[in-house]
mmCIF file of C-alpha atoms and ligand atoms in Angstrom:
data_model
loop_
_atom_site.group_PDB
_atom_site.id
_atom_site.type_symbol
_atom_site.label_atom_id
_atom_site.label_comp_id
_atom_site.label_asym_id
_atom_site.label_seq_id
_atom_site.Cartn_x
_atom_site.Cartn_y
_atom_site.Cartn_z
ATOM 1 C CA UNK S 1 -10.555 7.811 -46.831
ATOM 2 C CA UNK S 2 -9.655 7.752 -43.149
ATOM 3 C CA UNK S 3 -6.349 9.429 -42.439
ATOM 4 C CA UNK S 4 -3.489 7.301 -41.180
ATOM 5 C CA UNK S 5 -2.326 8.076 -37.655
ATOM 6 C CA UNK S 6 0.854 7.421 -35.775
ATOM 7 C CA UNK S 7 1.306 7.114 -32.017
ATOM 8 C CA UNK S 8 4.540 7.444 -30.096
ATOM 9 C CA UNK S 9 4.099 4.741 -27.445
ATOM 10 C CA UNK S 10 7.250 5.569 -25.510
ATOM 11 C CA UNK S 11 7.034 9.330 -25.228
ATOM 12 C CA UNK S 12 10.324 9.472 -23.288
ATOM 13 C CA UNK S 13 11.997 8.994 -26.685
ATOM 14 C CA UNK S 14 11.113 12.578 -27.541
ATOM 15 C CA UNK S 15 13.083 15.399 -25.966
ATOM 16 C CA UNK S 16 13.268 18.969 -27.225
ATOM 17 C CA UNK S 17 16.738 19.078 -28.807
ATOM 18 C CA UNK S 18 16.980 22.793 -27.976
ATOM 19 C CA UNK S 19 16.272 22.038 -24.296
ATOM 20 C CA UNK S 20 14.009 25.076 -24.037
ATOM 21 C CA UNK S 21 11.989 25.960 -20.987
ATOM 22 C CA UNK S 22 9.546 28.859 -21.049
ATOM 23 C CA UNK S 23 12.124 31.089 -19.374
ATOM 24 C CA UNK S 24 14.893 30.185 -21.812
ATOM 25 C CA UNK S 25 12.584 30.540 -24.767
ATOM 26 C CA UNK S 26 11.446 34.025 -23.784
ATOM 27 C CA UNK S 27 15.065 35.120 -23.354
ATOM 28 C CA UNK S 28 16.007 33.646 -26.733
ATOM 29 C CA UNK S 29 13.025 35.217 -28.479
ATOM 30 C CA UNK S 30 13.895 38.627 -26.967
ATOM 31 C CA UNK S 31 17.518 38.322 -28.135
ATOM 32 C CA UNK S 32 16.422 37.333 -31.645
ATOM 33 C CA UNK S 33 13.993 40.210 -31.847
ATOM 34 C CA UNK S 34 16.611 42.686 -30.706
ATOM 35 C CA UNK S 35 19.064 41.379 -33.271
ATOM 36 C CA UNK S 36 16.467 41.613 -36.026
ATOM 37 C CA UNK S 37 15.466 45.139 -35.103
ATOM 38 C CA UNK S 38 19.124 46.227 -35.012
ATOM 39 C CA UNK S 39 19.724 44.722 -38.456
ATOM 40 C CA UNK S 40 16.634 46.379 -39.847
ATOM 41 C CA UNK S 41 17.558 49.723 -38.277
ATOM 42 C CA UNK S 42 20.949 49.558 -39.998
ATOM 43 C CA UNK S 43 19.329 49.414 -43.454
ATOM 44 C CA UNK S 44 19.158 52.585 -45.552
ATOM 45 C CA UNK S 45 15.727 54.260 -45.609
ATOM 46 C CA UNK S 46 15.549 53.840 -49.419
ATOM 47 C CA UNK S 47 15.906 50.079 -49.070
ATOM 48 C CA UNK S 48 13.134 49.960 -46.455
ATOM 49 C CA UNK S 49 10.907 51.915 -48.844
ATOM 50 C CA UNK S 50 11.795 49.609 -51.766
ATOM 51 C CA UNK S 51 13.342 52.476 -53.729
ATOM 52 C CA UNK S 52 16.560 50.503 -54.319
ATOM 53 C CA UNK S 53 14.841 47.911 -56.527
ATOM 54 C CA UNK S 54 13.566 48.153 -60.078
ATOM 55 C CA UNK S 55 9.807 48.481 -60.715
ATOM 56 C CA UNK S 56 10.076 45.189 -62.600
ATOM 57 C CA UNK S 57 11.497 43.501 -59.484
ATOM 58 C CA UNK S 58 8.577 44.688 -57.409
ATOM 59 C CA UNK S 59 6.058 43.458 -59.994
ATOM 60 C CA UNK S 60 7.512 40.006 -59.942
ATOM 61 C CA UNK S 61 8.238 39.977 -56.202
ATOM 62 C CA UNK S 62 4.557 40.222 -55.220
ATOM 63 C CA UNK S 63 4.200 36.498 -55.767
ATOM 64 C CA UNK S 64 7.324 35.823 -53.731
ATOM 65 C CA UNK S 65 6.084 38.062 -50.893
ATOM 66 C CA UNK S 66 2.820 36.073 -50.922
ATOM 67 C CA UNK S 67 4.853 32.873 -50.865
ATOM 68 C CA UNK S 68 6.497 34.122 -47.671
ATOM 69 C CA UNK S 69 3.526 35.739 -45.944
ATOM 70 C CA UNK S 70 0.809 33.104 -46.412
ATOM 71 C CA UNK S 71 2.894 30.077 -45.389
ATOM 72 C CA UNK S 72 3.793 31.963 -42.190
ATOM 73 C CA UNK S 73 0.129 32.754 -41.675
ATOM 74 C CA UNK S 74 -0.733 29.097 -42.258
ATOM 75 C CA UNK S 75 2.038 28.061 -39.867
ATOM 76 C CA UNK S 76 0.593 30.139 -37.012
ATOM 77 C CA UNK S 77 -2.672 28.251 -37.488
ATOM 78 C CA UNK S 78 -1.532 24.683 -38.116
ATOM 79 C CA UNK S 79 1.013 24.794 -35.313
ATOM 80 C CA UNK S 80 -1.700 26.103 -32.962
ATOM 81 C CA UNK S 81 -3.817 23.072 -33.934
ATOM 82 C CA UNK S 82 -0.798 20.838 -33.360
ATOM 83 C CA UNK S 83 -0.304 22.351 -29.888
ATOM 84 C CA UNK S 84 -3.980 22.008 -28.994
ATOM 85 C CA UNK S 85 -4.042 18.326 -29.998
ATOM 86 C CA UNK S 86 -0.542 17.407 -28.818
ATOM 87 C CA UNK S 87 -0.476 13.876 -27.367
ATOM 88 C CA UNK S 88 2.116 14.706 -24.708
ATOM 89 C CA UNK S 89 3.521 17.700 -22.899
ATOM 90 C CA UNK S 90 7.058 17.911 -24.322
ATOM 91 C CA UNK S 91 5.682 18.040 -27.853
ATOM 92 C CA UNK S 92 3.061 20.619 -26.951
ATOM 93 C CA UNK S 93 5.732 22.908 -25.510
ATOM 94 C CA UNK S 94 7.785 22.775 -28.734
ATOM 95 C CA UNK S 95 4.648 23.613 -30.755
ATOM 96 C CA UNK S 96 3.806 26.582 -28.536
ATOM 97 C CA UNK S 97 7.301 28.053 -28.830
ATOM 98 C CA UNK S 98 7.067 27.621 -32.595
ATOM 99 C CA UNK S 99 3.719 29.387 -32.610
ATOM 100 C CA UNK S 100 5.341 32.498 -31.165
ATOM 101 C CA UNK S 101 8.152 32.309 -33.757
ATOM 102 C CA UNK S 102 5.733 31.989 -36.665
ATOM 103 C CA UNK S 103 3.708 34.950 -35.440
ATOM 104 C CA UNK S 104 6.871 37.048 -35.554
ATOM 105 C CA UNK S 105 7.686 35.850 -39.080
ATOM 106 C CA UNK S 106 4.157 36.687 -40.152
ATOM 107 C CA UNK S 107 4.572 40.229 -38.886
ATOM 108 C CA UNK S 108 7.904 40.618 -40.719
ATOM 109 C CA UNK S 109 6.254 39.599 -43.980
ATOM 110 C CA UNK S 110 3.279 41.896 -43.469
ATOM 111 C CA UNK S 111 5.788 44.705 -42.980
ATOM 112 C CA UNK S 112 7.412 43.854 -46.354
ATOM 113 C CA UNK S 113 4.095 43.950 -48.194
ATOM 114 C CA UNK S 114 3.155 47.249 -46.569
ATOM 115 C CA UNK S 115 6.505 48.996 -47.073
ATOM 116 C CA UNK S 116 6.545 47.843 -50.697
ATOM 117 C CA UNK S 117 3.211 49.648 -51.079
ATOM 118 C CA UNK S 118 1.327 46.591 -52.311
ATOM 119 C CA UNK S 119 -2.400 46.949 -51.564
ATOM 120 C CA UNK S 120 -3.777 44.178 -49.372
ATOM 121 C CA UNK S 121 -6.413 43.241 -51.953
ATOM 122 C CA UNK S 122 -3.585 42.001 -54.233
ATOM 123 C CA UNK S 123 -2.031 39.668 -51.654
ATOM 124 C CA UNK S 124 -4.449 36.756 -51.780
ATOM 125 C CA UNK S 125 -4.770 36.624 -55.602
ATOM 126 C CA UNK S 126 -0.958 36.458 -55.795
ATOM 127 C CA UNK S 127 -0.999 33.524 -53.361
ATOM 128 C CA UNK S 128 -3.728 31.720 -55.243
ATOM 129 C CA UNK S 129 -2.025 32.096 -58.610
ATOM 130 C CA UNK S 130 -0.276 29.018 -60.087
ATOM 131 C CA UNK S 131 3.279 28.313 -59.028
ATOM 132 C CA UNK S 132 2.937 29.064 -55.309
ATOM 133 C CA UNK S 133 2.977 26.622 -52.385
ATOM 134 C CA UNK S 134 -0.706 27.390 -51.723
ATOM 135 C CA UNK S 135 -2.003 23.854 -52.313
ATOM 136 C CA UNK S 136 0.392 22.342 -49.829
ATOM 137 C CA UNK S 137 -0.379 24.834 -47.060
ATOM 138 C CA UNK S 138 -4.132 24.544 -47.554
ATOM 139 C CA UNK S 139 -3.735 20.805 -47.109
ATOM 140 C CA UNK S 140 -1.870 21.355 -43.832
ATOM 141 C CA UNK S 141 -4.669 23.597 -42.593
ATOM 142 C CA UNK S 142 -7.146 20.746 -43.020
ATOM 143 C CA UNK S 143 -5.180 18.418 -40.743
ATOM 144 C CA UNK S 144 -5.892 17.905 -37.063
ATOM 145 C CA UNK S 145 -3.395 15.286 -35.998
ATOM 146 C CA UNK S 146 -0.308 16.774 -34.329
ATOM 147 C CA UNK S 147 2.119 14.143 -35.571
ATOM 148 C CA UNK S 148 0.923 14.339 -39.173
ATOM 149 C CA UNK S 149 1.134 18.150 -39.082
ATOM 150 C CA UNK S 150 4.682 18.061 -37.700
ATOM 151 C CA UNK S 151 5.917 15.435 -40.155
ATOM 152 C CA UNK S 152 4.479 17.252 -43.157
ATOM 153 C CA UNK S 153 4.884 20.864 -42.043
ATOM 154 C CA UNK S 154 8.137 20.797 -40.083
ATOM 155 C CA UNK S 155 10.008 17.732 -41.233
ATOM 156 C CA UNK S 156 9.200 17.805 -44.944
ATOM 157 C CA UNK S 157 8.351 21.420 -45.778
ATOM 158 C CA UNK S 158 10.474 23.397 -43.334
ATOM 159 C CA UNK S 159 13.168 20.765 -43.495
ATOM 160 C CA UNK S 160 13.602 21.633 -47.093
ATOM 161 C CA UNK S 161 12.594 25.270 -47.206
ATOM 162 C CA UNK S 162 14.602 26.231 -44.111
ATOM 163 C CA UNK S 163 18.260 25.903 -44.874
ATOM 164 C CA UNK S 164 18.151 25.706 -48.663
ATOM 165 C CA UNK S 165 15.511 27.928 -50.125
ATOM 166 C CA UNK S 166 15.774 30.751 -47.614
ATOM 167 C CA UNK S 167 19.474 31.073 -48.386
ATOM 168 C CA UNK S 168 18.635 31.159 -52.109
ATOM 169 C CA UNK S 169 15.881 33.707 -51.482
ATOM 170 C CA UNK S 170 18.061 35.909 -49.270
ATOM 171 C CA UNK S 171 20.931 35.975 -51.766
ATOM 172 C CA UNK S 172 18.565 36.515 -54.696
ATOM 173 C CA UNK S 173 16.804 39.432 -52.995
ATOM 174 C CA UNK S 174 20.090 41.020 -51.960
ATOM 175 C CA UNK S 175 21.516 40.761 -55.480
ATOM 176 C CA UNK S 176 18.482 42.715 -56.736
ATOM 177 C CA UNK S 177 18.830 45.468 -54.153
ATOM 178 C CA UNK S 178 16.183 44.152 -51.779
ATOM 179 C CA UNK S 179 18.344 43.982 -48.660
ATOM 180 C CA UNK S 180 15.286 44.213 -46.411
ATOM 181 C CA UNK S 181 13.888 40.867 -47.614
ATOM 182 C CA UNK S 182 17.370 39.394 -47.240
ATOM 183 C CA UNK S 183 17.503 40.428 -43.546
ATOM 184 C CA UNK S 184 14.050 38.889 -43.027
ATOM 185 C CA UNK S 185 14.947 35.572 -44.610
ATOM 186 C CA UNK S 186 18.132 35.292 -42.573
ATOM 187 C CA UNK S 187 16.238 36.055 -39.357
ATOM 188 C CA UNK S 188 13.543 33.512 -40.187
ATOM 189 C CA UNK S 189 15.957 30.716 -40.940
ATOM 190 C CA UNK S 190 17.410 30.823 -37.412
ATOM 191 C CA UNK S 191 14.006 29.846 -35.989
ATOM 192 C CA UNK S 192 13.098 27.394 -38.753
ATOM 193 C CA UNK S 193 16.249 25.438 -37.986
ATOM 194 C CA UNK S 194 14.872 24.817 -34.491
ATOM 195 C CA UNK S 195 11.483 23.751 -35.886
ATOM 196 C CA UNK S 196 13.180 21.249 -38.192
ATOM 197 C CA UNK S 197 15.344 19.865 -35.376
ATOM 198 C CA UNK S 198 12.467 18.916 -33.107
ATOM 199 C CA UNK S 199 10.513 17.364 -35.991
ATOM 200 C CA UNK S 200 13.590 15.358 -36.874
ATOM 201 C CA UNK S 201 13.839 14.093 -33.284
ATOM 202 C CA UNK S 202 10.139 13.197 -33.447
ATOM 203 C CA UNK S 203 10.573 11.249 -36.706
ATOM 204 C CA UNK S 204 13.599 9.448 -35.274
ATOM 205 C CA UNK S 205 11.610 8.573 -32.114
ATOM 206 C CA UNK S 206 8.668 7.256 -34.163
ATOM 207 C CA UNK S 207 10.927 5.005 -36.227
ATOM 208 C CA UNK S 208 12.774 3.709 -33.127
ATOM 209 C CA UNK S 209 9.437 3.147 -31.387
ATOM 210 C CA UNK S 210 8.123 1.033 -34.243
ATOM 211 C CA UNK S 211 10.080 0.609 -37.483
ATOM 212 C CA UNK S 212 6.847 0.104 -39.445
ATOM 213 C CA UNK S 213 6.027 3.770 -38.769
ATOM 214 C CA UNK S 214 8.520 4.546 -41.492
ATOM 215 C CA UNK S 215 6.006 3.453 -44.148
ATOM 216 C CA UNK S 216 3.411 5.969 -43.031
ATOM 217 C CA UNK S 217 6.024 8.719 -42.745
ATOM 218 C CA UNK S 218 7.157 7.833 -46.244
ATOM 219 C CA UNK S 219 3.598 8.162 -47.550
ATOM 220 C CA UNK S 220 3.149 11.517 -45.798
ATOM 221 C CA UNK S 221 6.401 12.695 -47.303
ATOM 222 C CA UNK S 222 5.365 11.605 -50.793
ATOM 223 C CA UNK S 223 1.962 13.232 -50.413
ATOM 224 C CA UNK S 224 3.615 16.492 -49.353
ATOM 225 C CA UNK S 225 6.124 16.484 -52.178
ATOM 226 C CA UNK S 226 3.331 15.850 -54.676
ATOM 227 C CA UNK S 227 1.541 18.950 -53.440
ATOM 228 C CA UNK S 228 4.680 20.926 -54.168
ATOM 229 C CA UNK S 229 4.706 19.830 -57.801
ATOM 230 C CA UNK S 230 2.962 22.974 -58.925
ATOM 231 C CA UNK S 231 5.830 25.084 -57.643
ATOM 232 C CA UNK S 232 8.249 23.215 -59.850
ATOM 233 C CA UNK S 233 6.349 24.025 -63.033
ATOM 234 C CA UNK S 234 7.861 26.599 -65.283
ATOM 235 C CA UNK S 235 11.466 27.697 -65.298
ATOM 236 C CA UNK S 236 11.051 30.630 -62.962
ATOM 237 C CA UNK S 237 11.183 28.693 -59.716
ATOM 238 C CA UNK S 238 13.815 26.236 -60.811
ATOM 239 C CA UNK S 239 16.436 27.622 -58.443
ATOM 240 C CA UNK S 240 13.990 27.628 -55.525
ATOM 241 C CA UNK S 241 12.965 24.059 -56.207
ATOM 242 C CA UNK S 242 16.540 22.810 -56.525
ATOM 243 C CA UNK S 243 17.428 24.437 -53.204
ATOM 244 C CA UNK S 244 14.345 22.864 -51.670
ATOM 245 C CA UNK S 245 15.148 19.336 -52.786
ATOM 246 C CA UNK S 246 18.834 19.587 -51.954
ATOM 247 C CA UNK S 247 18.068 20.557 -48.348
ATOM 248 C CA UNK S 248 15.355 18.005 -48.028
ATOM 249 C CA UNK S 249 17.664 15.162 -48.991
ATOM 250 C CA UNK S 250 19.984 16.212 -46.192
ATOM 251 C CA UNK S 251 17.356 15.634 -43.515
ATOM 252 C CA UNK S 252 15.375 12.733 -45.005
ATOM 253 C CA UNK S 253 17.979 10.342 -46.360
ATOM 254 C CA UNK S 254 19.911 9.783 -43.098
ATOM 255 C CA UNK S 255 16.610 8.740 -41.470
ATOM 256 C CA UNK S 256 15.915 6.117 -44.111
ATOM 257 C CA UNK S 257 13.354 8.067 -46.131
ATOM 258 C CA UNK S 258 13.769 7.828 -49.848
ATOM 259 C CA UNK S 259 12.441 10.361 -52.305
ATOM 260 C CA UNK S 260 10.185 7.842 -54.038
ATOM 261 C CA UNK S 261 7.590 10.213 -55.402
ATOM 262 C CA UNK S 262 9.710 12.951 -56.755
ATOM 263 C CA UNK S 263 7.741 15.173 -59.056
ATOM 264 C CA UNK S 264 10.690 16.138 -61.228
HETATM 265 FE FE1 FE2 I 301 8.201 30.701 -40.092
HETATM 266 FE FE1 FE2 I 302 8.728 27.449 -38.854
#
């Protein structure tokens, strides 16, 4: 089946809500990195070596680490595709700034895996095991259209995972003695908020440009949520999933999107 495509006819409707230029972005990225490194440096050495957590925590956390690392890896690739195929300059610039953010997140998550002493051969099997967001991200990697990637990846997935689930993950990790993961999640969420904001402006612009675009966006949203169904299976990820949906409602409902294909 041919994929549906959306075009923003009046591209002046889209403006980067963060108002970033290359110069401002580089300064912001440098500040963020400095802040992250200072926070990490303030952590006790035992926490950075995962000696403050129980062996049981580490066993179970491998799947969570994979659920952080591989989506960031996917993001560096799908956002690069989105930048390469961007239909206009202002959108391309937002994608390129995001690419640099995602690369940094990817490196943070690689650091977690390595410091936790988890051999690299175990990473991919953990990601491919049931209950991860693997299916959704593999779908995103097959897409080529910038607008579809941004609606599904930024608006739906990050829109939900950003504010809600990362807070849940940070608090959960901290409560189990994994303060390093908590610092990472809190650093990541500051960038993800920016990625969500520009996707939200894009969705708004598409609906203002042509109200019938809402139907396609709705279908993309439903398709994305369906791919997340697997994550909701089993009680273990209940908290994650509830955080995900709660945040998602906050960004989708004010724009007229209804959760019509909710898996649970
Ligand atoms: Fe990210
Ligand atoms: Fe992101």
